[in-house]
Amino acid sequence: MNSEIIKKMVRKPSAWVDPKGPFAEIVFSSRIRFARNIQGHKFSISSTENEKKILFDELTEDITAIELFKDGYVLRMEDLSSIEKEFLVERHLVSFDLCFESDMGGAIIDKNERVSIMINEEDHLRIQGFADGLQMFEVFDFLNLVDDEIGARASYSYDKDFGYLTACPTNIGTGMRASALVHLPALVITREIEKIIRKLKTKRVLVRGLYGEGTDIKGNFFQLSSSASLGKSEENIISIVTEIVKEIVEKERNARETLMKNAQMQIEDKIWRAYGLFKYARLLTSDEAINLSSALRLGVGLGVIRDVALKQLNKLLVYIQPAHLQLVYERKMDNYERDRMRARFVKEILSLDSKGSNDG
Amino acid sequence: MMCEICGAEEGQIKYTKVINGEKVEFFICRNCAKEKGFQTPDAVSAEGRREEEKIQRDAVCAMCGWKLTDVEKKGKFGCANCYEVFRPYIRNLLNKLHGKAKHKGKVPILDEKKLLIRKRIREVKEELDVAIKKEQYQLAAKLRDRIETLSLKMEESDE
C-alpha cells in the first residue's frame, strides 16, 4: 500500500514545482508550518512507542475525516524503506528526524502535496503548507483552515500567556514558522550577500541552506525563516518575512542589472558554459548538478536562455537527488551509477521543450 | 489527578516527603505548594526567590515524570503540564528568548460539545470492535445505531 503511494508520488511532482506565483524567478517556494500538541498526551520526547501509536491512530482518524485529505496519502514510517523515507525528505514533505528517530512517526499529505502533516515529530503535529513563488499569505490562508479543522477535532495544548505549547520553548506562542527559499546568484557574485546575511541576523531572520536546518548553502539557494514566535501575531510575522523577502528580491534584481551592465559577456559566457556542461555531461555529481542548474536558472531569469522553462529547472532540482533518481529508475544505485543516471535524467528533461512536452 | 491536600485543584506537582524514613509521594497543586511555605514567584525577597528555585529543583512533573534537570539537559519539555509545573523557570527562559512577551495571535477554536461527542463515538467504536470479536451481533447492531445517532448529533451541531 505504502510503496504504491510512493510510486504514485514519484510519477507526479508536487504542485508547487510549477512556478506561477509572484517573483518565481527568484523565490523558489514559500512555506509555513504550525507546531501543535494534543491535550492529555505527553510530548513525543517523553512518550513510549505504544503511546505514540495510540495517538497516531487517533489523529489519523481525525485528520483523514477532513475533506482535503479524503483522497490524500497516509504514510507510516514503519512501513517505508529508507529510500522511500529519503524521498519524502528530499521533497521537503517530512523531516529527517521524523523518518529516523522513531517508527511511530508518519505523515498525512494531500494529493497535490500542498499540505503535509507530520505526526509524532518533535511535536505531535507539524502542519506544513507549501506554494511556489512568494505566497506566504496564500499559504497561511489555506493552512489556517486546516489547523482550525484539526483543532476542532482534537484539542490543542494551549496557554493564554504562552500560546500553543510546544516541546521546544523556541516554538512557543504561535508555533508558527514562515520561510521562503530564494535563489540569489547575483548577490553571491557581487558579494553583497554577506552584508545582507549579517543584517538579517539582527532582524532575527534565520538563514539556512537548501535542505533546511544544518545544511550548507548550495547552488546559491538560501532559506530565510522567521524565528520569533511569541508576542507577535501570525499575520504580523508573515508580513515581516514577506517584506524582507521582497527587499531581497529587489536587491537581487538590481545586482543582476549591474552585472549585465558591467560584465554582460562574462555572465553570458558563464551561463552558456553551464548549459553546455549540463546538457552534454555524462557524469554529474549532485553538487555539480545543483551548481549548474543555478547558473541556468540565472540565465532563464535574465532572458539569456529562452528554450528552458523554470518549471523544468524546478523539477530537476527535486529529481536529481539520490532517492528520487533511484525511485525513478526503480533500482538501488551506488554513487557512480547515480552520477551516470543523473546526467541522463538532466539530458532528458532539458531536451523537452519549455512547455514540457517532447519535441522529438 | 486532583491535589492530595485540598482535593479542589489539579495536582500538577509531585512532592516528595520523607515520613518515618520512608519516601512518600504526593501530587499537589500550586496553591497548596505555596501554603506549605513555598513562596510565589512574584515574592520579591531574595529568600523567596531562592525558595521558589528550590521547589522548582525538587518538583517532578506528575504527567511525564520530568524534573527541571531533564528540561535543562534536553532543552525541551516533556509535556504540556511541564509548562505549569516549571512556570517561573519558563517565564524566565522566555524573557530571555522572546522578551517579556505574551502570546498574541490565534486562539484554538474549542468546541467542547463536539469534542465530547467525538470522544463518545470513539468509545462506542471500541465497544463495537469487542462485540464483533466476541460475535455478539445483537449488541453490535445496537452499538452501530448508537454511533449513527451520535454522528447525526455531531452534524447537527455543525449547523
Short mmCIF file of C-alpha atoms in Angstrom, two decimals:
data_model
loop_
_atom_site.label_atom_id
_atom_site.label_comp_id
_atom_site.label_asym_id
_atom_site.label_seq_id
_atom_site.Cartn_x
_atom_site.Cartn_y
_atom_site.Cartn_z
CA MET A 1 0.00 0.00 0.00
CA ASN A 2 2.65 2.47 1.10
CA SER A 3 5.04 1.75 -1.74
CA GLU A 4 2.15 2.14 -4.19
CA ILE A 5 1.58 5.63 -2.79
CA ILE A 6 5.27 6.46 -3.12
CA LYS A 7 5.30 5.21 -6.72
CA LYS A 8 2.38 7.49 -7.49
CA MET A 9 4.20 10.42 -5.90
CA VAL A 10 7.40 9.70 -7.85
CA ARG A 11 5.50 9.97 -11.12
CA LYS A 12 3.97 13.33 -10.21
CA PRO A 13 5.97 16.31 -8.94
CA SER A 14 4.48 18.41 -6.12
CA ALA A 15 2.00 21.01 -7.43
CA TRP A 16 4.22 23.90 -6.31
CA VAL A 17 7.05 22.82 -8.62
CA ASP A 18 5.10 24.67 -11.34
CA PRO A 19 6.12 28.29 -10.79
CA LYS A 20 3.14 30.59 -11.19
CA GLY A 21 3.44 32.68 -8.02
CA PRO A 22 4.91 36.18 -7.80
CA PHE A 23 8.71 36.57 -8.05
CA ALA A 24 9.01 32.89 -9.04
CA GLU A 25 12.26 33.54 -10.94
CA ILE A 26 13.91 34.33 -7.59
CA VAL A 27 11.64 32.83 -4.92
CA PHE A 28 11.54 29.06 -5.35
CA SER A 29 8.95 28.36 -2.67
CA SER A 30 7.07 29.71 0.35
CA ARG A 31 6.46 27.53 3.36
CA ILE A 32 4.57 27.84 6.63
CA ARG A 33 4.34 25.40 9.47
CA PHE A 34 2.42 25.20 12.72
CA ALA A 35 3.65 23.15 15.68
CA ARG A 36 0.75 21.67 17.68
CA ASN A 37 0.33 19.27 20.57
CA ILE A 38 -2.73 17.44 21.81
CA GLN A 39 -4.07 17.79 25.36
CA GLY A 40 -3.75 14.78 27.62
CA HIS A 41 -0.80 13.29 25.74
CA LYS A 42 2.86 13.60 26.72
CA PHE A 43 5.11 15.20 24.11
CA SER A 44 6.81 12.74 21.75
CA ILE A 45 10.16 13.07 23.53
CA SER A 46 8.78 11.51 26.74
CA SER A 47 6.24 9.10 25.20
CA THR A 48 6.62 5.37 24.75
CA GLU A 49 6.29 3.83 21.28
CA ASN A 50 2.91 2.44 22.31
CA GLU A 51 1.61 5.83 23.45
CA LYS A 52 2.74 7.28 20.15
CA LYS A 53 0.93 4.56 18.26
CA ILE A 54 -2.35 5.26 20.08
CA LEU A 55 -2.04 8.98 19.34
CA PHE A 56 -1.11 8.29 15.72
CA ASP A 57 -4.26 6.24 15.19
CA GLU A 58 -6.47 8.85 16.86
CA LEU A 59 -5.02 11.73 14.88
CA THR A 60 -5.13 9.82 11.61
CA GLU A 61 -8.83 9.18 12.15
CA ASP A 62 -9.45 12.87 12.89
CA ILE A 63 -7.38 14.23 10.02
CA THR A 64 -8.50 11.85 7.28
CA ALA A 65 -12.09 12.91 8.03
CA ILE A 66 -11.22 16.37 6.72
CA GLU A 67 -12.30 16.91 3.10
CA LEU A 68 -8.81 17.87 1.84
CA PHE A 69 -7.29 14.58 2.99
CA LYS A 70 -10.06 12.21 1.93
CA ASP A 71 -8.17 11.33 -1.24
CA GLY A 72 -4.76 12.09 0.26
CA TYR A 73 -1.92 9.87 1.40
CA VAL A 74 -1.38 8.37 4.86
CA LEU A 75 2.16 7.16 5.38
CA ARG A 76 3.56 5.30 8.37
CA MET A 77 7.31 5.41 8.79
CA GLU A 78 7.49 1.82 9.97
CA ASP A 79 6.10 0.66 6.60
CA LEU A 80 8.60 2.59 4.46
CA SER A 81 12.04 1.59 3.23
CA SER A 82 14.89 4.01 3.94
CA ILE A 83 14.99 5.12 0.29
CA GLU A 84 11.26 5.90 0.41
CA LYS A 85 11.80 7.91 3.58
CA GLU A 86 14.67 9.83 2.00
CA PHE A 87 12.42 10.52 -0.98
CA LEU A 88 9.92 12.28 1.32
CA VAL A 89 12.72 14.27 2.97
CA GLU A 90 14.03 15.32 -0.46
CA ARG A 91 10.57 16.68 -1.28
CA HIS A 92 10.59 18.66 1.98
CA LEU A 93 7.37 16.85 2.93
CA VAL A 94 8.81 15.36 6.10
CA SER A 95 11.86 15.96 8.26
CA PHE A 96 14.86 13.70 8.67
CA ASP A 97 14.06 13.32 12.38
CA LEU A 98 10.54 12.11 11.67
CA CYS A 99 11.95 9.35 9.48
CA PHE A 100 14.75 8.06 11.57
CA GLU A 101 14.00 8.89 15.24
CA SER A 102 11.01 6.63 15.79
CA ASP A 103 8.95 4.01 13.98
CA MET A 104 5.71 5.54 15.14
CA GLY A 105 6.03 8.71 13.10
CA GLY A 106 4.02 9.30 9.99
CA ALA A 107 2.62 11.86 7.62
CA ILE A 108 -0.69 12.75 6.03
CA ILE A 109 -0.32 14.56 2.73
CA ASP A 110 -2.95 15.94 0.36
CA LYS A 111 -2.71 14.68 -3.18
CA ASN A 112 -1.32 17.92 -4.60
CA GLU A 113 1.33 17.96 -1.87
CA ARG A 114 0.36 21.47 -0.76
CA VAL A 115 -0.16 20.36 2.82
CA SER A 116 1.87 17.80 4.71
CA ILE A 117 1.11 16.96 8.33
CA MET A 118 3.83 15.20 10.26
CA ILE A 119 2.62 13.15 13.21
CA ASN A 120 4.80 12.32 16.21
CA GLU A 121 7.67 14.53 15.18
CA GLU A 122 9.17 16.70 17.94
CA ASP A 123 5.61 17.97 18.39
CA HIS A 124 2.53 15.79 17.96
CA LEU A 125 1.67 17.68 14.80
CA ARG A 126 3.73 19.72 12.40
CA ILE A 127 1.22 21.14 9.92
CA GLN A 128 3.05 22.43 6.87
CA GLY A 129 1.88 24.22 3.74
CA PHE A 130 3.79 24.98 0.52
CA ALA A 131 3.41 27.20 -2.52
CA ASP A 132 5.53 28.33 -5.46
CA GLY A 133 6.91 31.87 -5.56
CA LEU A 134 6.30 34.37 -2.78
CA GLN A 135 2.84 33.49 -1.47
CA MET A 136 3.08 33.48 2.31
CA PHE A 137 -0.40 34.86 2.96
CA GLU A 138 -1.96 32.48 0.46
CA VAL A 139 -0.32 29.54 2.23
CA PHE A 140 -1.39 30.91 5.59
CA ASP A 141 -5.00 31.18 4.44
CA PHE A 142 -5.37 27.55 3.46
CA LEU A 143 -3.18 26.22 6.25
CA ASN A 144 -5.12 28.19 8.85
CA LEU A 145 -8.34 26.43 7.81
CA VAL A 146 -6.66 23.03 8.07
CA ASP A 147 -5.39 23.98 11.52
CA ASP A 148 -8.88 25.03 12.63
CA GLU A 149 -10.41 21.83 11.32
CA ILE A 150 -7.91 19.67 13.18
CA GLY A 151 -8.23 21.82 16.30
CA ALA A 152 -11.99 21.31 16.28
CA ARG A 153 -11.48 17.55 16.30
CA ALA A 154 -8.51 17.15 18.63
CA SER A 155 -8.00 19.64 21.44
CA TYR A 156 -4.71 21.51 21.25
CA SER A 157 -2.49 22.27 24.25
CA TYR A 158 -2.71 25.98 24.73
CA ASP A 159 -2.00 28.55 27.43
CA LYS A 160 -3.26 32.11 27.30
CA ASP A 161 0.15 33.62 28.09
CA PHE A 162 2.38 31.12 26.32
CA GLY A 163 0.13 30.37 23.34
CA TYR A 164 0.44 26.97 21.71
CA LEU A 165 2.57 24.74 23.91
CA THR A 166 5.45 23.05 22.12
CA ALA A 167 8.22 20.65 23.08
CA CYS A 168 10.88 23.26 22.37
CA PRO A 169 10.38 26.65 24.07
CA THR A 170 11.66 28.48 20.97
CA ASN A 171 8.45 27.49 19.13
CA ILE A 172 6.02 28.59 21.81
CA GLY A 173 3.41 31.26 21.03
CA THR A 174 2.05 30.96 17.52
CA GLY A 175 4.04 27.76 16.99
CA MET A 176 4.46 29.12 13.51
CA ARG A 177 7.43 29.46 11.23
CA ALA A 178 7.25 31.19 7.87
CA SER A 179 10.04 30.63 5.37
CA ALA A 180 10.99 31.22 1.77
CA LEU A 181 13.59 29.52 -0.39
CA VAL A 182 15.30 32.17 -2.51
CA HIS A 183 17.87 31.96 -5.30
CA LEU A 184 20.42 34.78 -5.13
CA PRO A 185 23.26 34.16 -7.61
CA ALA A 186 23.90 37.81 -8.45
CA LEU A 187 24.14 38.82 -4.79
CA VAL A 188 26.65 35.99 -4.31
CA ILE A 189 28.75 37.09 -7.31
CA THR A 190 28.78 40.72 -6.17
CA ARG A 191 29.45 39.55 -2.59
CA GLU A 192 26.67 41.72 -1.23
CA ILE A 193 25.16 38.59 0.26
CA GLU A 194 27.47 38.56 3.30
CA LYS A 195 26.34 42.00 4.34
CA ILE A 196 22.71 41.08 3.82
CA ILE A 197 23.01 37.92 5.93
CA ARG A 198 24.62 39.88 8.76
CA LYS A 199 21.78 42.37 8.64
CA LEU A 200 19.15 39.64 8.58
CA LYS A 201 20.58 38.15 11.74
CA THR A 202 19.97 41.39 13.61
CA LYS A 203 16.35 41.21 12.42
CA ARG A 204 16.08 37.70 13.85
CA VAL A 205 15.63 36.08 10.47
CA LEU A 206 17.32 32.69 10.17
CA VAL A 207 19.38 31.97 7.07
CA ARG A 208 19.98 28.35 6.15
CA GLY A 209 20.87 26.13 3.21
CA LEU A 210 18.81 24.39 0.56
CA TYR A 211 17.70 21.48 2.69
CA GLY A 212 16.89 23.33 5.90
CA GLU A 213 18.40 23.10 9.33
CA GLY A 214 22.12 22.41 9.47
CA THR A 215 22.66 22.26 5.72
CA ASP A 216 25.22 24.12 3.59
CA ILE A 217 24.48 26.84 1.13
CA LYS A 218 24.36 25.11 -2.26
CA GLY A 219 23.56 26.45 -5.71
CA ASN A 220 23.10 29.97 -4.32
CA PHE A 221 19.88 28.91 -2.59
CA PHE A 222 19.09 30.43 0.77
CA GLN A 223 16.28 29.57 3.10
CA LEU A 224 15.05 32.59 5.06
CA SER A 225 12.76 31.99 8.00
CA SER A 226 11.14 33.76 10.91
CA SER A 227 12.40 32.94 14.38
CA ALA A 228 10.24 34.88 16.83
CA SER A 229 7.02 33.07 17.58
CA LEU A 230 5.91 34.70 20.85
CA GLY A 231 4.47 38.19 21.17
CA LYS A 232 3.60 38.67 17.52
CA SER A 233 0.51 37.56 15.64
CA GLU A 234 0.72 35.18 12.70
CA GLU A 235 -0.19 37.90 10.21
CA ASN A 236 2.41 40.19 11.70
CA ILE A 237 5.18 37.58 11.43
CA ILE A 238 4.19 36.74 7.85
CA SER A 239 4.13 40.34 6.73
CA ILE A 240 7.57 40.95 8.25
CA VAL A 241 9.05 37.93 6.42
CA THR A 242 7.25 38.86 3.19
CA GLU A 243 8.61 42.40 3.32
CA ILE A 244 12.14 41.15 3.95
CA VAL A 245 11.93 38.70 1.05
CA LYS A 246 10.60 41.44 -1.24
CA GLU A 247 13.51 43.69 -0.27
CA ILE A 248 15.98 40.92 -1.05
CA VAL A 249 14.29 40.16 -4.38
CA GLU A 250 14.67 43.83 -5.25
CA LYS A 251 18.37 43.74 -4.30
CA GLU A 252 18.93 40.59 -6.36
CA ARG A 253 17.25 42.20 -9.36
CA ASN A 254 19.42 45.29 -9.02
CA ALA A 255 22.55 43.17 -8.71
CA ARG A 256 21.57 41.29 -11.88
CA GLU A 257 21.11 44.56 -13.71
CA THR A 258 24.52 45.80 -12.56
CA LEU A 259 26.16 42.56 -13.64
CA MET A 260 24.60 42.73 -17.07
CA LYS A 261 25.69 46.33 -17.42
CA ASN A 262 29.29 45.81 -16.34
CA ALA A 263 30.09 42.25 -17.30
CA GLN A 264 27.48 41.02 -19.75
CA MET A 265 29.86 38.90 -21.82
CA GLN A 266 31.38 37.19 -18.78
CA ILE A 267 27.97 36.44 -17.30
CA GLU A 268 26.56 35.14 -20.56
CA ASP A 269 29.68 33.03 -21.05
CA LYS A 270 29.24 31.52 -17.59
CA ILE A 271 25.57 30.74 -18.28
CA TRP A 272 26.12 29.18 -21.73
CA ARG A 273 29.05 27.11 -20.49
CA ALA A 274 26.87 25.79 -17.69
CA TYR A 275 24.12 24.99 -20.17
CA GLY A 276 26.57 23.08 -22.37
CA LEU A 277 28.04 21.13 -19.48
CA PHE A 278 24.64 20.36 -18.06
CA LYS A 279 23.28 19.11 -21.34
CA TYR A 280 26.26 17.10 -22.53
CA ALA A 281 27.95 15.79 -19.40
CA ARG A 282 27.89 12.01 -18.97
CA LEU A 283 28.52 12.01 -15.22
CA LEU A 284 27.08 14.58 -12.83
CA THR A 285 27.53 14.67 -9.07
CA SER A 286 24.71 16.12 -7.03
CA ASP A 287 26.67 19.26 -6.10
CA GLU A 288 27.75 19.88 -9.68
CA ALA A 289 24.22 19.48 -10.93
CA ILE A 290 22.86 21.92 -8.32
CA ASN A 291 25.51 24.49 -9.23
CA LEU A 292 24.95 24.14 -12.98
CA SER A 293 21.21 24.40 -12.56
CA SER A 294 21.81 27.58 -10.55
CA ALA A 295 23.67 29.20 -13.47
CA LEU A 296 20.99 28.03 -15.87
CA ARG A 297 18.26 29.43 -13.63
CA LEU A 298 20.03 32.78 -13.69
CA GLY A 299 20.17 32.51 -17.48
CA VAL A 300 16.44 31.88 -17.69
CA GLY A 301 15.72 34.72 -15.27
CA LEU A 302 17.84 37.13 -17.35
CA GLY A 303 16.22 36.02 -20.59
CA VAL A 304 19.59 34.81 -21.89
CA ILE A 305 18.30 31.27 -22.22
CA ARG A 306 14.87 31.00 -23.78
CA ASP A 307 14.34 27.34 -24.56
CA VAL A 308 14.31 26.17 -20.94
CA ALA A 309 11.45 26.93 -18.53
CA LEU A 310 11.66 27.49 -14.79
CA LYS A 311 9.31 24.56 -14.34
CA GLN A 312 11.88 22.21 -15.88
CA LEU A 313 14.61 23.57 -13.61
CA ASN A 314 12.40 23.25 -10.55
CA LYS A 315 11.64 19.68 -11.45
CA LEU A 316 15.33 18.97 -11.98
CA LEU A 317 16.28 20.41 -8.62
CA VAL A 318 13.93 17.95 -6.95
CA TYR A 319 14.57 14.88 -9.11
CA ILE A 320 18.39 14.93 -9.25
CA GLN A 321 18.51 13.99 -5.57
CA PRO A 322 19.66 10.43 -4.75
CA ALA A 323 16.39 8.87 -3.57
CA HIS A 324 14.38 10.45 -6.39
CA LEU A 325 16.78 9.09 -9.01
CA GLN A 326 16.73 5.60 -7.54
CA LEU A 327 12.95 5.55 -7.38
CA VAL A 328 12.54 6.95 -10.91
CA TYR A 329 14.82 4.25 -12.34
CA GLU A 330 13.46 1.67 -9.89
CA ARG A 331 16.75 0.31 -8.63
CA LYS A 332 19.39 0.78 -6.00
CA MET A 333 22.43 2.65 -7.28
CA ASP A 334 25.92 3.38 -5.99
CA ASN A 335 27.48 6.85 -6.34
CA TYR A 336 28.92 6.21 -9.79
CA GLU A 337 25.68 4.80 -11.11
CA ARG A 338 23.74 7.73 -9.69
CA ASP A 339 26.06 10.26 -11.33
CA ARG A 340 25.54 8.47 -14.64
CA MET A 341 21.74 8.34 -14.35
CA ARG A 342 21.60 11.91 -13.07
CA ALA A 343 23.33 13.12 -16.25
CA ARG A 344 20.90 11.06 -18.28
CA PHE A 345 17.89 12.41 -16.44
CA VAL A 346 19.08 16.02 -16.86
CA LYS A 347 19.51 15.48 -20.60
CA GLU A 348 16.02 14.01 -20.85
CA ILE A 349 14.39 16.93 -19.05
CA LEU A 350 16.38 19.57 -20.96
CA SER A 351 15.55 18.03 -24.32
CA LEU A 352 11.85 18.66 -23.65
CA ASP A 353 10.71 21.99 -24.99
CA SER A 354 9.90 24.68 -22.48
CA LYS A 355 6.21 23.80 -22.39
CA GLY A 356 7.24 20.45 -21.01
CA SER A 357 6.29 18.29 -24.00
CA ASN A 358 8.83 16.35 -26.01
CA ASP A 359 9.81 17.93 -29.32
CA GLY A 360 11.39 14.73 -30.51
CA MET B 1 -5.17 13.54 39.44
CA MET B 2 -6.59 16.02 41.97
CA CYS B 3 -4.42 17.66 44.61
CA GLU B 4 -3.89 15.28 47.52
CA ILE B 5 -4.05 18.10 50.05
CA CYS B 6 -7.03 20.23 49.07
CA GLY B 7 -8.64 17.95 46.51
CA ALA B 8 -10.01 21.00 44.76
CA GLU B 9 -7.44 21.57 42.06
CA GLU B 10 -5.37 19.55 39.66
CA GLY B 11 -2.31 18.08 41.40
CA GLN B 12 0.39 19.08 38.98
CA ILE B 13 3.42 18.88 41.19
CA LYS B 14 4.91 15.72 42.58
CA TYR B 15 6.04 16.46 46.11
CA THR B 16 8.26 14.00 47.93
CA LYS B 17 8.43 13.89 51.71
CA VAL B 18 10.33 11.53 53.98
CA ILE B 19 7.97 10.13 56.65
CA ASN B 20 9.41 7.70 59.19
CA GLY B 21 12.40 7.14 56.96
CA GLU B 22 10.18 6.26 54.03
CA LYS B 23 9.81 8.32 50.89
CA VAL B 24 6.17 9.21 50.25
CA GLU B 25 5.00 10.93 47.08
CA PHE B 26 2.09 13.36 46.91
CA PHE B 27 0.57 15.13 43.97
CA ILE B 28 -0.32 18.63 44.99
CA CYS B 29 -1.46 21.85 43.34
CA ARG B 30 0.44 25.12 43.18
CA ASN B 31 -1.71 26.76 45.84
CA CYS B 32 -1.03 24.05 48.39
CA ALA B 33 2.66 24.09 47.48
CA LYS B 34 2.60 27.79 48.33
CA GLU B 35 0.82 27.19 51.63
CA LYS B 36 3.39 24.64 52.62
CA GLY B 37 5.80 27.53 52.95
CA PHE B 38 6.74 27.70 49.33
CA GLN B 39 6.63 31.28 48.16
CA THR B 40 5.18 32.64 44.98
CA PRO B 41 7.46 33.61 42.10
CA ASP B 42 6.47 37.25 42.45
CA ALA B 43 7.69 37.41 46.05
CA VAL B 44 10.47 39.92 45.66
CA SER B 45 12.72 38.89 48.50
CA ALA B 46 15.88 37.09 47.54
CA GLU B 47 14.98 34.41 50.03
CA GLY B 48 11.61 33.94 48.37
CA ARG B 49 13.27 33.51 45.04
CA ARG B 50 15.74 31.00 46.42
CA GLU B 51 12.86 29.13 47.99
CA GLU B 52 10.98 29.15 44.70
CA GLU B 53 14.05 27.90 42.88
CA LYS B 54 14.34 25.12 45.40
CA ILE B 55 10.74 23.99 44.79
CA GLN B 56 11.42 24.08 41.08
CA ARG B 57 14.53 21.98 41.60
CA ASP B 58 12.66 19.37 43.63
CA ALA B 59 9.47 19.37 41.61
CA VAL B 60 8.64 16.44 39.37
CA CYS B 61 6.03 16.80 36.65
CA ALA B 62 3.15 14.48 37.50
CA MET B 63 2.36 13.81 33.86
CA CYS B 64 5.69 12.93 32.27
CA GLY B 65 7.91 12.47 35.32
CA TRP B 66 10.47 15.02 34.23
CA LYS B 67 12.49 17.19 36.62
CA LEU B 68 13.97 20.57 35.91
CA THR B 69 17.32 18.87 35.32
CA ASP B 70 15.75 16.89 32.44
CA VAL B 71 14.38 20.10 30.95
CA GLU B 72 17.76 21.79 31.22
CA LYS B 73 19.65 18.82 29.84
CA LYS B 74 17.41 18.37 26.79
CA GLY B 75 16.42 21.98 26.21
CA LYS B 76 12.85 20.73 25.75
CA PHE B 77 9.78 19.98 27.84
CA GLY B 78 8.33 16.54 28.43
CA CYS B 79 4.67 17.51 28.17
CA ALA B 80 2.25 20.43 28.28
CA ASN B 81 1.88 20.06 32.07
CA CYS B 82 5.61 20.88 32.47
CA TYR B 83 4.69 24.44 31.49
CA GLU B 84 2.54 24.59 34.66
CA VAL B 85 4.97 22.84 36.98
CA PHE B 86 8.01 24.84 35.93
CA ARG B 87 6.14 28.05 35.14
CA PRO B 88 8.50 30.51 36.88
CA TYR B 89 11.53 28.88 35.28
CA ILE B 90 9.87 29.00 31.88
CA ARG B 91 8.78 32.61 32.33
CA ASN B 92 12.43 33.46 32.98
CA LEU B 93 13.64 31.49 29.99
CA LEU B 94 11.06 33.04 27.68
CA ASN B 95 12.00 36.51 28.87
CA LYS B 96 15.49 35.76 27.62
CA LEU B 97 14.30 34.21 24.35
CA HIS B 98 11.41 36.44 23.38
CA GLY B 99 11.48 39.40 25.77
CA LYS B 100 8.62 40.00 28.20
CA ALA B 101 6.12 38.96 25.59
CA LYS B 102 2.76 37.30 25.87
CA HIS B 103 1.05 35.32 23.17
CA LYS B 104 -0.66 37.38 20.52
CA GLY B 105 -2.25 35.54 17.69
CA LYS B 106 -4.71 32.84 17.07
CA VAL B 107 -6.60 31.01 19.78
CA PRO B 108 -7.74 27.44 19.18
CA ILE B 109 -11.40 27.04 18.41
CA LEU B 110 -12.66 24.80 21.14
CA ASP B 111 -16.00 23.18 20.60
CA GLU B 112 -16.38 21.30 23.87
CA LYS B 113 -19.73 19.79 22.93
CA LYS B 114 -18.38 18.39 19.69
CA LEU B 115 -15.22 17.08 21.31
CA LEU B 116 -17.33 15.27 23.87
CA ILE B 117 -19.42 13.61 21.16
CA ARG B 118 -16.28 12.58 19.29
CA LYS B 119 -14.84 11.05 22.41
CA ARG B 120 -18.05 9.13 22.98
CA ILE B 121 -18.09 7.89 19.35
CA ARG B 122 -14.55 6.62 19.78
CA GLU B 123 -15.52 4.73 22.93
CA VAL B 124 -18.57 3.16 21.31
CA LYS B 125 -16.45 2.14 18.30
CA GLU B 126 -14.09 0.32 20.65
CA GLU B 127 -17.05 -1.45 22.27
CA LEU B 128 -18.26 -2.37 18.79
CA ASP B 129 -14.91 -3.94 17.89
CA VAL B 130 -15.05 -6.04 21.04
CA ALA B 131 -18.64 -7.07 20.37
CA ILE B 132 -17.80 -8.18 16.84
CA LYS B 133 -14.79 -10.14 18.02
CA LYS B 134 -16.99 -11.92 20.56
CA GLU B 135 -19.62 -12.47 17.87
CA GLN B 136 -22.27 -10.58 19.87
CA TYR B 137 -24.11 -9.42 16.80
CA GLN B 138 -27.23 -8.10 18.50
CA LEU B 139 -25.13 -5.84 20.69
CA ALA B 140 -23.04 -4.86 17.66
CA ALA B 141 -26.16 -3.75 15.79
CA LYS B 142 -27.24 -1.64 18.75
CA LEU B 143 -23.81 -0.05 19.04
CA ARG B 144 -23.82 0.71 15.33
CA ASP B 145 -27.15 2.53 15.71
CA ARG B 146 -25.71 4.40 18.65
CA ILE B 147 -22.75 5.57 16.53
CA GLU B 148 -25.12 6.72 13.84
CA THR B 149 -27.18 8.77 16.30
CA LEU B 150 -24.03 10.32 17.73
CA SER B 151 -22.74 11.15 14.23
CA LEU B 152 -26.04 12.83 13.42
CA LYS B 153 -25.79 14.88 16.61
CA MET B 154 -22.33 15.92 15.55
CA GLU B 155 -23.60 17.13 12.18
CA GLU B 156 -26.46 18.99 13.82
CA SER B 157 -24.03 20.93 15.97
CA ASP B 158 -22.28 21.89 12.74
CA GLU B 159 -25.25 23.96 11.65
#
